[in-house]
């Protein structure tokens, strides 16, 4: 009987391959084990994802596995199924997801060296080798440490070099040595904190713990499901502490995900204080030794709480009862590069596979989560916090100095008190902003209701969903006022203006240009915290920097730039970014904030200024509903990139036809140039696929996309509670 193994590889392929399992590997070749197998002309490390003893279709020759690397599979079949579903949902390579889920010690690339044996040396001298064997042996005779198969192939011009090496190895002519390459030193990895022995302390009870009852009973009874916990920071933290404490107290295990911004160690310290050695926390700046200790705790099965940023999703924890996604709205849960996935959906799928409860917690959840939770009766409302006070909005529709007179006055008074100030300017997006000079509105597509993007060369405003275009001279659709193109003032211009207004004051700039290096960033923030730099100008980079210090005065300049993003989520992104920037105010009761904006009445700006999530949500969900955007539909944004514009155009027209043929009910917008239409020598074209049925989108992508051989990225709309 032939046993066959289904193997996936950490390559951008969405298929698996069948291999015969040689007798010698029967015991170790289990699903989840890593193997070496021939793929094309190479040997490639992959993962067994299934076994079968059904004979392959007639006429199909199946090659044997070359090696099984693990005596025991590194993960169980339940975990395999979880990663399969995750990769399927995001149309990512299953093998790449498995590779990303390997513990660091296993994820290292193996270096293969082929060396000549004594026997090989003798045979070479005695001229007892075939011509190809001789060529390889001659090369190896000069290299005592051996050579890589790639080197040998290049030098001999041989096609099936791995086959040849395999045969020579069997004859005892060569030795194949596999060594693990040294781990790459990479910033931003997630080492694990050292767990310290401390007493098990239970957190303070919540003021009204009754509100958590449905959630608690689901965890206690082991009923899988999802909840959204909504409430101000303090109440939310108490609720989560209570929930985590009770789950662990009753012998359950918890996986706790937090965004990168929270990875400062404060959360880790809190967990370790409460749960001692049973808490394993991934966060930045841990030593190799501490990391080893953490893995030891994990392996021993004593870890009751495993916490970390999005990659902690793949940590082997043992059976889970509760999965927490804190600060659910944070974009750092999305991994954009391959293998792309959203860790929030990953949390849902993993909880599902383990029969655990998943909790999405936030003070300003995504409208998708808030809507879906409300509709399925799993929204736990901890009540709203106090309104945000002390925020002044300066209307900049007509008057456009970089620093308004009002802001200048407050900055001056703040400096006179010896206090620091932070000025935020969102420079992400596009150099030129288009706004109506009369009403301050951003021109929008009449069909898609997303912001139009200005194309200077043709003097046109273009929709990047449906390709609608309008002459910029036509004026504002809302009020008829003249549409004006504003040169986007950058952080540098703000810095110069501040230097002109306050010549004696030291000014720091925290953006990708001035603070690109981590060393520079830390110095800048250190100086700011110590009061050596009283004025700091920053971008989103500062907002997302863990542990950045707070200030008495915060100013946000032109938050409406985000409203100009050609994206149906522009409102949510504006509310979130503006709220996060306003949160930079220190806790002092007389701390103040100034928002300088051309869109003072936009609901996202007004609601963020007031700290009123529900006011924002009501308007945003209405917009999504009217336009049929998520959560009222599913969306996939497909980005294609190519060097040759003509080929790209032809391929995308074919693709459009193929999409429509696959799923006739599907709404296909595009092809249109992407908002960033060119990066270096690559032209970028995008499609938007829209449907009430996610299955229709999946079908179209699965059938049509593999035929297009271009660099492609897909971003899916977010639907946290989708079954
Ligand atoms: Zn107008
Ligand atoms: Zn449009």
XYZ file of C-alpha atoms and ligand atoms in Angstrom:
725
model
C 0.000 0.000 0.000
C 1.345 3.403 -0.930
C 0.852 6.139 1.616
C 0.735 9.614 0.120
C 1.356 12.893 1.901
C -0.248 16.178 0.912
C 2.379 18.910 1.319
C 2.164 22.721 1.213
C 5.208 24.961 0.787
C 5.993 28.429 2.170
C 5.744 29.888 -1.330
C 3.068 32.102 -2.892
C 1.169 29.073 -4.250
C -2.421 28.227 -3.450
C -2.115 24.494 -3.943
C -0.770 21.390 -2.253
C 1.388 18.612 -3.735
C 1.279 14.827 -3.333
C 4.365 12.811 -2.365
C 4.928 9.154 -1.617
C 5.962 8.447 1.975
C 8.943 6.052 1.960
C 8.775 3.126 4.386
C 11.452 4.657 6.637
C 9.351 7.787 7.278
C 6.020 6.049 7.956
C 6.150 6.742 11.697
C 7.221 10.387 11.594
C 5.350 11.593 8.495
C 2.255 12.930 10.271
C 0.136 15.975 9.459
C 1.937 19.016 10.868
C 5.438 17.598 10.365
C 7.993 19.518 8.325
C 9.465 17.690 5.360
C 11.987 18.159 2.566
C 10.600 17.280 -0.848
C 11.596 17.775 -4.481
C 9.748 20.677 -6.088
C 10.656 21.323 -9.694
C 14.433 21.140 -9.755
C 14.798 22.141 -6.107
C 14.577 20.602 -2.685
C 12.125 22.556 -0.635
C 11.039 22.469 2.994
C 7.284 22.173 3.418
C 4.558 20.940 5.753
C 2.491 17.767 5.635
C -1.153 18.816 5.844
C -2.760 15.451 5.217
C -2.204 11.753 4.485
C -4.078 9.503 2.111
C -3.728 5.918 0.910
C -5.869 6.418 -2.156
C -3.806 5.784 -5.258
C -3.067 8.866 -7.378
C -4.871 9.274 -10.690
C -3.583 6.956 -13.406
C -0.500 8.208 -15.194
C 0.569 10.544 -12.403
C 4.037 9.766 -11.117
C 4.446 10.690 -7.473
C 7.915 11.524 -6.177
C 8.951 10.399 -2.710
C 9.579 12.664 0.279
C 13.315 13.159 0.787
C 13.276 13.766 4.495
C 10.994 14.282 7.491
C 12.460 16.981 9.746
C 10.314 16.496 12.857
C 9.961 13.305 14.879
C 6.747 14.755 16.230
C 4.535 17.211 14.305
C 5.147 20.750 15.495
C 1.391 21.404 15.742
C -1.754 19.297 15.929
C -4.449 18.823 13.291
C -6.777 21.301 14.968
C -4.147 23.998 14.536
C -3.639 22.943 10.918
C -7.352 23.327 10.303
C -7.301 26.800 11.895
C -4.427 27.937 9.653
C -6.145 26.413 6.614
C -9.293 28.429 7.270
C -7.298 31.599 7.937
C -5.325 31.296 4.697
C -8.477 30.409 2.741
C -10.330 33.453 4.063
C -7.522 35.816 3.058
C -6.527 33.939 -0.109
C -3.030 33.625 1.349
C -0.666 30.703 0.873
C -1.329 28.044 3.529
C 2.358 27.140 3.536
C 3.330 30.766 4.163
C 0.880 31.002 7.064
C 2.335 27.807 8.572
C 5.848 29.162 8.095
C 4.828 32.384 9.889
C 3.403 30.322 12.746
C 6.628 28.419 13.450
C 8.362 29.195 16.715
C 11.453 31.330 15.957
C 13.902 28.453 16.496
C 12.185 26.381 13.807
C 11.527 29.202 11.371
C 15.217 29.591 10.624
C 16.248 28.746 7.137
C 18.312 25.614 6.817
C 21.642 25.868 5.061
C 22.536 22.803 3.009
C 26.156 21.953 2.286
C 27.343 19.005 0.207
C 30.800 17.662 1.064
C 32.919 14.911 -0.458
C 33.429 11.760 1.662
C 36.669 9.745 1.868
C 35.079 7.173 -0.427
C 34.190 9.923 -2.901
C 37.754 11.215 -2.779
C 39.156 7.735 -3.470
C 36.752 7.102 -6.343
C 37.601 10.474 -7.862
C 41.334 9.667 -7.683
C 40.750 6.151 -9.075
C 38.649 7.598 -11.935
C 35.757 5.401 -10.806
C 32.999 7.990 -11.318
C 30.522 8.766 -14.079
C 31.004 12.087 -15.953
C 28.406 14.076 -13.947
C 29.499 12.555 -10.638
C 33.074 13.395 -11.530
C 32.233 17.038 -12.231
C 30.554 17.405 -8.833
C 33.289 15.505 -6.972
C 36.009 17.634 -8.591
C 34.302 20.814 -7.372
C 33.885 19.391 -3.879
C 37.470 18.146 -3.646
C 38.597 21.778 -3.403
C 36.054 22.702 -0.733
C 36.593 20.884 2.570
C 33.559 22.619 4.122
C 31.349 21.626 1.218
C 29.328 23.558 -1.340
C 25.670 24.477 -1.658
C 23.521 22.604 -4.208
C 22.888 25.960 -5.913
C 26.632 26.478 -6.391
C 26.984 22.966 -7.810
C 24.115 23.426 -10.217
C 25.533 26.706 -11.478
C 29.019 25.273 -11.963
C 27.973 22.006 -13.592
C 25.031 23.377 -15.539
C 23.247 20.195 -14.460
C 19.475 20.203 -14.384
C 18.561 17.608 -11.782
C 21.327 18.437 -9.329
C 19.336 17.407 -6.253
C 18.615 14.008 -7.806
C 22.291 13.555 -8.596
C 23.322 14.584 -5.081
C 20.736 12.190 -3.659
C 22.149 9.286 -5.685
C 25.727 10.178 -4.750
C 24.706 10.399 -1.098
C 23.206 6.897 -1.297
C 26.436 5.544 -2.748
C 28.350 7.155 0.098
C 30.260 9.496 -2.228
C 29.029 12.732 -0.639
C 27.684 13.848 2.711
C 24.793 16.326 2.926
C 25.006 18.571 5.991
C 22.074 20.725 7.070
C 22.738 23.556 9.486
C 20.440 26.223 10.834
C 21.485 29.696 9.796
C 21.989 32.222 12.585
C 18.747 34.003 13.513
C 18.395 37.302 11.675
C 18.691 40.284 14.016
C 15.520 42.143 13.374
C 13.997 45.030 15.241
C 10.384 44.780 16.256
C 10.306 41.035 16.776
C 8.213 39.772 19.599
C 10.390 38.159 22.195
C 8.628 36.924 25.267
C 8.905 38.440 28.667
C 10.433 36.529 31.510
C 7.743 35.277 33.794
C 8.503 36.031 37.408
C 7.213 34.290 40.510
C 4.650 36.490 42.195
C 1.508 35.900 44.161
C -1.699 35.276 42.231
C -3.731 38.438 42.729
C -7.279 39.002 41.588
C -8.252 42.371 40.176
C -10.776 44.754 41.662
C -14.405 43.956 40.893
C -16.231 46.040 38.325
C -18.804 48.552 39.577
C -21.580 46.619 37.870
C -20.198 43.149 37.165
C -23.701 41.984 36.216
C -23.268 43.493 32.779
C -20.670 40.822 32.025
C -22.964 37.929 32.971
C -23.742 36.628 29.450
C -20.059 36.689 28.572
C -18.984 35.056 31.814
C -21.488 32.258 31.561
C -20.417 31.539 27.977
C -16.809 31.188 29.158
C -17.783 29.144 32.228
C -19.990 26.769 30.252
C -17.504 26.473 27.398
C -20.031 27.799 24.880
C -18.051 29.109 21.899
C -19.078 32.517 20.579
C -18.037 36.122 20.200
C -18.728 39.337 22.129
C -17.909 43.012 21.751
C -17.056 44.826 24.991
C -17.558 48.562 24.508
C -16.695 51.173 27.095
C -14.226 53.774 28.330
C -10.648 52.669 29.000
C -10.843 52.224 32.780
C -14.093 50.276 32.862
C -12.958 48.153 29.931
C -9.701 47.272 31.623
C -11.532 46.327 34.821
C -13.991 44.190 32.898
C -11.227 42.389 31.012
C -9.147 41.881 34.166
C -12.168 40.391 35.879
C -12.944 38.106 32.978
C -9.355 36.956 32.479
C -8.921 36.472 36.241
C -12.032 34.334 36.584
C -11.212 32.261 33.508
C -7.730 31.499 34.808
C -9.016 31.053 38.354
C -11.296 28.265 37.161
C -8.485 26.478 35.350
C -8.989 27.972 31.868
C -6.357 29.318 29.533
C -6.417 32.759 27.869
C -4.878 34.179 24.695
C -4.743 37.986 24.899
C -3.896 40.066 21.838
C -2.993 43.746 22.064
C -1.910 46.266 19.414
C 1.714 47.225 18.807
C 1.154 50.620 20.412
C 0.436 48.902 23.742
C 3.615 46.818 23.578
C 5.461 49.006 26.060
C 5.779 46.527 28.860
C 3.175 48.204 31.065
C 0.566 45.606 30.162
C 3.162 42.865 30.591
C 4.026 44.126 34.069
C 0.347 44.169 35.017
C -0.191 40.602 33.815
C 2.914 39.325 35.544
C 1.892 40.995 38.767
C -1.480 39.278 38.598
C -0.517 35.866 37.264
C 3.178 35.447 38.025
C 4.997 32.646 36.237
C 1.851 31.477 34.535
C 1.766 34.608 32.344
C 3.833 34.610 29.163
C 3.892 38.010 27.506
C 5.408 38.854 24.148
C 6.694 42.406 23.958
C 9.632 44.368 22.652
C 13.198 44.519 23.950
C 13.568 41.142 25.626
C 16.872 39.304 25.856
C 17.584 35.941 24.258
C 17.678 34.355 27.719
C 14.299 35.754 28.696
C 12.870 34.495 25.468
C 14.168 30.987 26.109
C 12.676 31.061 29.590
C 9.308 32.053 28.150
C 9.380 29.224 25.624
C 10.254 26.841 28.441
C 7.134 27.954 30.356
C 5.061 27.542 27.203
C 6.417 24.059 26.559
C 5.856 22.966 30.145
C 2.143 23.677 29.679
C 2.061 25.919 32.771
C 1.180 29.081 30.838
C -2.340 30.167 31.785
C -2.145 33.501 29.989
C -0.356 34.073 26.698
C -0.356 37.699 25.566
C 1.217 39.544 22.678
C 0.791 41.459 19.440
C -0.774 39.934 16.316
C 1.813 37.176 15.820
C 0.898 35.742 19.250
C -2.128 34.402 17.391
C 0.076 31.473 16.341
C 1.648 30.657 19.703
C 1.118 27.103 20.884
C -0.804 27.617 24.088
C -2.629 24.375 24.717
C -6.447 24.369 24.795
C -7.949 27.856 25.138
C -11.128 28.957 26.839
C -10.946 32.691 26.127
C -9.384 34.825 23.375
C -9.272 38.605 23.939
C -8.631 41.173 21.207
C -8.000 44.469 23.014
C -8.256 47.826 21.175
C -10.122 46.035 18.419
C -10.082 49.105 16.145
C -6.285 49.121 15.830
C -4.968 48.709 12.285
C -1.839 46.903 13.455
C -3.905 43.708 13.661
C -3.807 43.613 9.878
C -0.759 42.064 8.283
C -0.542 43.513 4.792
C 2.559 41.722 3.527
C 2.499 38.030 2.611
C 1.006 36.005 4.087
C -1.669 38.638 4.546
C -4.261 38.108 7.268
C -6.267 40.009 9.865
C -5.408 38.780 13.364
C -8.885 39.776 14.584
C -10.485 37.307 12.204
C -7.679 34.936 13.117
C -8.719 35.268 16.765
C -12.290 34.407 15.829
C -11.216 31.373 13.776
C -8.804 30.142 16.416
C -11.424 30.520 19.151
C -13.819 28.586 16.917
C -11.339 25.773 16.387
C -10.774 25.506 20.151
C -14.384 25.920 21.257
C -13.379 29.139 23.051
C -15.074 32.516 23.514
C -13.604 35.522 21.682
C -13.962 39.074 23.010
C -13.360 42.206 20.935
C -12.849 45.142 23.292
C -12.602 48.840 22.473
C -13.603 52.381 23.449
C -14.118 53.155 19.769
C -14.722 49.861 17.995
C -14.848 49.606 14.223
C -18.366 50.242 12.973
C -18.246 46.704 11.560
C -17.755 45.167 15.013
C -20.218 47.490 16.762
C -22.906 46.875 14.159
C -22.514 43.107 13.958
C -22.346 42.724 17.747
C -25.413 44.895 18.249
C -27.365 42.971 15.659
C -26.545 39.558 17.119
C -27.131 40.661 20.713
C -23.530 40.186 21.833
C -22.706 43.841 22.525
C -21.694 44.445 26.130
C -22.017 48.149 26.843
C -20.079 49.341 29.886
C -21.526 52.842 29.512
C -19.904 55.882 28.000
C -17.122 57.821 29.650
C -17.208 61.536 30.382
C -17.398 63.755 27.278
C -14.105 65.106 26.014
C -13.812 68.694 27.285
C -11.443 71.530 26.487
C -11.321 71.001 22.723
C -11.481 74.115 20.538
C -12.233 73.844 16.829
C -10.734 76.539 14.604
C -12.525 76.849 11.259
C -9.964 77.057 8.487
C -12.214 76.929 5.447
C -11.335 80.432 4.314
C -8.436 81.489 6.445
C -5.408 79.317 5.745
C -2.291 80.341 7.643
C -0.415 77.254 8.793
C -0.797 78.265 12.433
C -4.018 80.170 13.132
C -4.011 83.242 15.383
C -6.012 81.277 17.954
C -3.511 78.419 18.043
C -0.570 80.826 18.174
C -2.093 82.569 21.196
C -2.580 79.275 23.043
C 0.893 78.012 22.165
C 2.371 81.242 23.528
C 0.410 81.004 26.776
C 1.330 77.328 27.144
C 5.043 78.064 26.666
C 4.817 80.900 29.191
C 3.579 78.348 31.763
C 6.594 76.190 30.989
C 4.412 73.478 29.433
C 4.996 71.371 26.334
C 2.823 71.086 23.230
C 2.437 68.545 20.426
C 1.257 69.524 16.945
C -0.043 66.759 14.704
C -0.219 66.996 10.965
C -1.322 64.066 8.915
C 0.996 64.014 5.992
C 0.048 60.540 4.872
C -1.978 60.645 1.714
C -1.317 62.821 -1.241
C 0.733 65.904 -1.798
C -2.157 67.956 -3.133
C -5.465 68.274 -1.304
C -8.618 69.386 -3.049
C -11.230 71.252 -1.047
C -14.132 73.544 -1.819
C -13.043 77.073 -0.979
C -16.621 78.001 -0.021
C -17.911 75.080 2.084
C -14.657 73.294 2.935
C -16.055 70.025 1.582
C -13.995 67.401 -0.212
C -15.267 66.619 -3.757
C -16.773 63.142 -3.834
C -17.805 60.605 -6.458
C -21.552 60.913 -7.161
C -21.783 57.135 -7.580
C -19.482 55.770 -4.846
C -19.494 58.708 -2.412
C -15.776 58.406 -1.746
C -13.333 61.291 -2.071
C -12.097 62.050 -5.583
C -8.362 62.278 -6.173
C -6.834 65.168 -8.095
C -4.799 64.268 -11.185
C -2.692 67.272 -11.968
C -1.665 66.369 -15.518
C -5.254 66.254 -16.825
C -6.686 68.734 -14.311
C -9.282 66.156 -13.386
C -10.780 64.705 -10.243
C -10.959 60.914 -10.494
C -12.788 58.213 -8.514
C -10.496 55.308 -7.721
C -13.325 52.863 -7.293
C -15.345 53.367 -10.487
C -13.160 55.618 -12.670
C -15.673 58.496 -12.676
C -13.884 61.713 -13.649
C -14.797 65.400 -13.477
C -13.064 68.585 -14.563
C -11.655 70.335 -11.517
C -12.919 73.687 -12.893
C -16.538 72.478 -12.688
C -16.624 73.465 -9.039
C -18.107 71.988 -5.871
C -21.070 69.656 -6.439
C -22.494 70.603 -3.050
C -22.491 74.410 -3.134
C -21.123 75.425 -6.537
C -18.090 77.083 -4.943
C -14.692 76.995 -6.598
C -12.676 73.857 -5.927
C -9.203 74.759 -4.896
C -6.072 72.648 -4.979
C -3.995 73.161 -1.881
C -0.384 72.300 -1.847
C -0.094 69.936 1.084
C 2.023 71.693 3.675
C 4.288 69.137 5.304
C 5.605 68.865 8.831
C 8.730 70.695 7.731
C 6.695 73.764 6.757
C 4.989 73.676 10.173
C 8.365 73.397 11.873
C 9.652 76.429 9.947
C 6.548 78.437 10.758
C 6.903 77.610 14.461
C 10.567 78.628 14.335
C 9.510 81.959 12.867
C 6.842 82.497 15.554
C 8.945 81.246 18.468
C 12.582 81.900 17.531
C 13.976 81.091 20.984
C 12.189 77.767 21.452
C 13.629 74.375 20.545
C 11.386 72.469 18.146
C 11.466 68.745 17.421
C 10.078 66.985 14.379
C 8.885 63.392 14.615
C 8.205 62.020 11.131
C 9.654 59.450 8.743
C 12.218 61.933 7.373
C 13.515 63.524 10.564
C 13.048 60.544 12.891
C 13.528 57.551 10.632
C 15.945 55.787 12.944
C 14.847 54.273 16.270
C 17.842 55.891 18.005
C 16.807 59.366 16.824
C 13.202 58.740 17.869
C 14.114 57.714 21.404
C 16.411 60.737 21.789
C 13.695 63.077 20.531
C 11.033 61.660 22.846
C 13.458 61.617 25.770
C 14.277 65.302 25.247
C 10.589 66.099 24.906
C 9.708 64.231 28.110
C 12.458 66.102 30.012
C 11.197 69.447 28.754
C 14.256 70.166 26.608
C 12.059 70.317 23.512
C 8.866 72.232 24.376
C 7.360 71.997 20.874
C 7.044 68.736 18.980
C 5.627 68.360 15.463
C 4.556 64.830 14.578
C 2.697 62.651 12.097
C 0.848 59.329 12.433
C 4.261 57.885 13.194
C 4.154 59.616 16.581
C 0.570 58.490 17.220
C 1.606 54.878 16.700
C 4.815 55.080 18.695
C 4.564 53.025 21.891
C 5.182 54.988 25.058
C 5.286 58.477 23.532
C 4.954 61.150 26.262
C 1.835 63.305 26.643
C 1.464 67.078 26.634
C -0.750 69.763 28.167
C -1.586 71.251 24.759
C -2.327 69.164 21.683
C -3.052 70.682 18.285
C -4.299 68.724 15.287
C -3.865 70.429 11.939
C -6.050 69.505 8.969
C -7.483 66.166 10.099
C -9.743 66.430 7.034
C -6.783 65.232 4.956
C -7.835 61.715 5.982
C -11.390 62.410 4.815
C -9.784 62.947 1.419
C -8.622 59.312 1.291
C -10.414 57.538 -1.499
C -11.639 54.819 0.794
C -15.122 54.038 2.147
C -13.549 53.886 5.622
C -12.272 57.490 5.452
C -14.806 58.585 8.108
C -13.810 55.826 10.529
C -10.118 56.495 9.889
C -10.570 60.210 10.568
C -12.466 59.575 13.801
C -9.890 57.039 14.978
C -6.789 59.091 14.075
C -8.210 62.298 15.518
C -9.305 60.542 18.736
C -5.876 58.945 19.142
C -4.185 62.328 18.623
C -6.469 64.027 21.143
C -5.612 61.248 23.616
C -2.090 62.699 23.656
C -3.292 65.294 26.123
C -2.039 64.690 29.641
C -4.543 64.010 32.429
C -4.269 67.508 33.900
C -7.784 69.011 34.305
C -6.814 72.183 32.421
C -5.170 70.351 29.493
C -6.424 71.677 26.177
C -6.647 70.777 22.508
C -7.077 72.731 19.290
C -8.328 71.278 16.015
C -7.595 73.430 12.981
C -9.781 72.201 10.168
C -11.524 73.143 6.946
C -14.247 70.614 7.797
C -15.365 71.720 11.281
C -18.888 70.381 10.875
C -17.996 66.963 9.500
C -19.471 64.407 11.897
C -16.216 62.459 12.263
C -14.368 65.627 13.318
C -17.145 66.922 15.578
C -17.726 63.535 17.264
C -14.009 63.001 17.902
C -13.751 66.507 19.385
C -16.650 65.703 21.721
C -15.399 62.181 22.486
C -18.803 60.842 21.443
C -18.468 57.433 19.769
C -22.182 56.883 19.348
C -22.627 60.219 17.562
C -19.932 59.148 15.135
C -21.306 55.626 14.766
C -24.878 56.727 14.009
C -23.780 58.879 11.076
C -21.139 56.496 9.773
C -23.434 53.464 9.785
C -26.084 55.503 7.989
C -23.575 56.360 5.241
C -22.466 52.734 4.924
C -26.082 51.620 4.716
C -27.108 54.143 2.068
C -24.096 53.305 -0.083
C -24.227 49.561 0.563
C -20.699 49.475 1.964
C -19.564 47.020 4.675
C -20.971 45.895 7.088
C -23.904 45.842 4.632
C -21.836 44.085 1.978
C -18.506 42.376 1.545
C -15.730 44.018 -0.394
C -12.423 42.899 -1.847
C -9.958 45.437 -3.169
C -7.676 43.756 -5.683
C -4.486 45.597 -6.547
C -2.505 44.569 -9.615
C 0.976 45.852 -10.367
C 2.961 45.657 -13.560
C 5.835 47.303 -15.374
C 4.192 47.427 -18.775
C 1.090 49.629 -18.780
C -0.273 48.110 -21.989
C -0.092 44.521 -20.692
C -1.530 45.627 -17.382
C -4.455 47.257 -19.180
C -5.146 44.199 -21.322
C -4.879 41.785 -18.387
C -7.171 43.835 -16.194
C -9.842 44.039 -18.905
C -9.684 40.243 -19.275
C -9.865 39.926 -15.527
C -12.970 42.090 -15.343
C -14.708 39.828 -17.854
C -13.570 36.738 -15.951
C -14.867 38.109 -12.634
C -18.269 38.826 -14.138
C -18.453 35.422 -15.790
C -17.648 33.599 -12.549
C -20.164 35.366 -10.372
C -22.867 37.193 -12.326
C -24.368 38.778 -9.184
C -21.067 40.377 -8.290
C -20.575 44.125 -8.538
C -17.212 44.760 -10.191
C -15.846 48.319 -9.987
C -12.790 49.115 -12.066
C -10.222 48.576 -13.354
C -9.159 52.047 -12.252
C -5.772 53.443 -11.371
C -5.028 52.950 -7.687
C -4.908 56.113 -5.511
C -1.141 55.789 -5.686
C -1.008 54.978 -9.380
C 2.733 54.501 -9.694
C 5.442 53.377 -7.320
C 8.895 53.469 -8.879
C 8.490 51.715 -12.231
C 5.364 49.777 -11.275
C 1.936 50.912 -12.407
C -0.917 50.025 -10.053
C -4.461 49.224 -11.059
C -7.285 48.267 -8.741
C -10.616 46.492 -8.756
C -13.285 46.621 -6.132
C -15.470 43.519 -5.894
C -18.655 44.034 -3.935
C -21.366 41.585 -2.949
C -23.781 40.802 -0.151
C -22.447 37.259 -0.398
C -18.793 36.774 0.470
C -18.941 33.389 -1.263
C -19.452 35.094 -4.634
C -16.290 37.149 -4.107
C -14.290 34.080 -3.068
C -15.485 32.151 -6.097
C -14.567 34.937 -8.519
C -11.123 35.361 -6.974
C -10.392 31.638 -6.856
C -11.373 31.038 -10.452
C -10.145 34.181 -12.183
C -7.101 35.386 -10.294
C -4.615 32.481 -10.596
C -4.658 32.968 -14.383
C -3.268 36.487 -14.041
C 0.485 36.418 -13.610
C 1.018 39.855 -12.125
C 1.967 41.007 -8.659
C -1.333 41.182 -6.794
C -2.580 42.090 -3.348
C -6.094 41.643 -2.001
C -7.574 43.550 0.907
C -10.856 42.235 2.268
C -13.479 44.153 4.149
C -13.634 43.296 7.820
C -16.446 41.259 9.261
C -15.417 40.183 12.763
C -18.449 38.086 13.687
C -18.962 36.302 10.384
C -19.759 32.645 11.073
Zn -18.673 73.604 -1.608
Zn -16.969 56.226 -8.111
